[in-house]
Short mmCIF file of C-alpha atoms in Angstrom, two decimals:
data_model
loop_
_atom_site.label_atom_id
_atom_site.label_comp_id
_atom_site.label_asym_id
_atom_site.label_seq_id
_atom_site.Cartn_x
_atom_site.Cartn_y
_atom_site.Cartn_z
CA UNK M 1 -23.06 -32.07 -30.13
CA UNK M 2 -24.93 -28.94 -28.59
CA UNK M 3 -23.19 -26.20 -26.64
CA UNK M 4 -25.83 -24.44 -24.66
CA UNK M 5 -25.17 -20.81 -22.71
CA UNK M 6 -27.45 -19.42 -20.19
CA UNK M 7 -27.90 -18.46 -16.64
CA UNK M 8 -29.93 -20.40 -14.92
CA UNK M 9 -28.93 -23.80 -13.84
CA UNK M 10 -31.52 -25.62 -13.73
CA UNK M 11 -33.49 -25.15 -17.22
CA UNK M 12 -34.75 -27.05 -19.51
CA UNK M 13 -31.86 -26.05 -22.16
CA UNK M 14 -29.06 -26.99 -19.68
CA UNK M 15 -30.88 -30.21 -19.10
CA UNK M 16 -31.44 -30.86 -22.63
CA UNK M 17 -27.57 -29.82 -24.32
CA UNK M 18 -24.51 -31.94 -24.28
CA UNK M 19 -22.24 -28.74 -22.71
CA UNK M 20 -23.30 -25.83 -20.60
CA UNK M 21 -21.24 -23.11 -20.30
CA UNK M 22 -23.24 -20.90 -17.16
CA UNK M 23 -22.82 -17.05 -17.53
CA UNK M 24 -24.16 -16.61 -13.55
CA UNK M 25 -25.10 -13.19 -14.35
CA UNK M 26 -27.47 -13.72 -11.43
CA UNK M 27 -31.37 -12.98 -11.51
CA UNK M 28 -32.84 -10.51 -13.38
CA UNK M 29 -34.98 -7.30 -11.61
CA UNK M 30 -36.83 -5.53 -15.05
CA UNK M 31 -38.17 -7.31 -18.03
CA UNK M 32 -35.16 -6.24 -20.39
CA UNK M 33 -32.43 -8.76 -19.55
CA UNK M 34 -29.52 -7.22 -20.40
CA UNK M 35 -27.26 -8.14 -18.01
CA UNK M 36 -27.70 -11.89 -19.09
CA UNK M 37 -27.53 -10.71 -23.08
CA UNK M 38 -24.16 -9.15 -22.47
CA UNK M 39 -22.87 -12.16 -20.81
CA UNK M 40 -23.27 -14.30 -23.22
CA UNK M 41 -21.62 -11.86 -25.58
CA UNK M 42 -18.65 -12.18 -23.96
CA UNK M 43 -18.83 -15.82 -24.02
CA UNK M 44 -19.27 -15.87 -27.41
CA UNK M 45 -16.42 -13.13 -28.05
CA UNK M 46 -14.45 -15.31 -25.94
CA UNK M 47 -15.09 -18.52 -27.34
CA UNK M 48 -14.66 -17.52 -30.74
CA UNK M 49 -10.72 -15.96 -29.61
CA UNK M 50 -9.93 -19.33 -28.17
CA UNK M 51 -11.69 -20.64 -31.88
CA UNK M 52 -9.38 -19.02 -33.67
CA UNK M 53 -6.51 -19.45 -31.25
CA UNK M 54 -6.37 -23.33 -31.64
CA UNK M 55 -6.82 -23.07 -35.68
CA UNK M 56 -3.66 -20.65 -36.14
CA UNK M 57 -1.85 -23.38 -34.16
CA UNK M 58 -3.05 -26.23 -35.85
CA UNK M 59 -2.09 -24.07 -39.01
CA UNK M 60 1.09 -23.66 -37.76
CA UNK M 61 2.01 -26.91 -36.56
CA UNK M 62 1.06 -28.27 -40.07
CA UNK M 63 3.24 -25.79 -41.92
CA UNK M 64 0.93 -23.55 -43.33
CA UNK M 65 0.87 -19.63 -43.06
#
């Protein structure tokens, strides 16, 4: 299973991975892209909360601390 995050809808990656999760940070002016870098920091951040989330319940439900 791939998880792939990026902007643009239509790339090759999106095409290619099993999930997309698009950051639609929008197009990108200079050659630094930072907007789309910290975009898919958050997702990351975010993903790994909800990560973590759904182990300390499955933890819990099974007893242990």
């Amino acid at each position: 299973m791939t998880l792939a995050i990026c902007n643009v809808v239509e790339s090759s990656l999106a095409r290619e991975a099993d999930h997309v999760i698009y950051t639609h940070a929008g197009p990108e002016i200079g050659v630094a892209s930072t907007k789309a870098f910290t975009t898919q920091l958050v997702i990351l951040f975010l993903l790994g909360l909800r990560w973590g989330e759904n182990w300390a319940t499955s933890r819990a439900r099974q007893g242990r601390p």
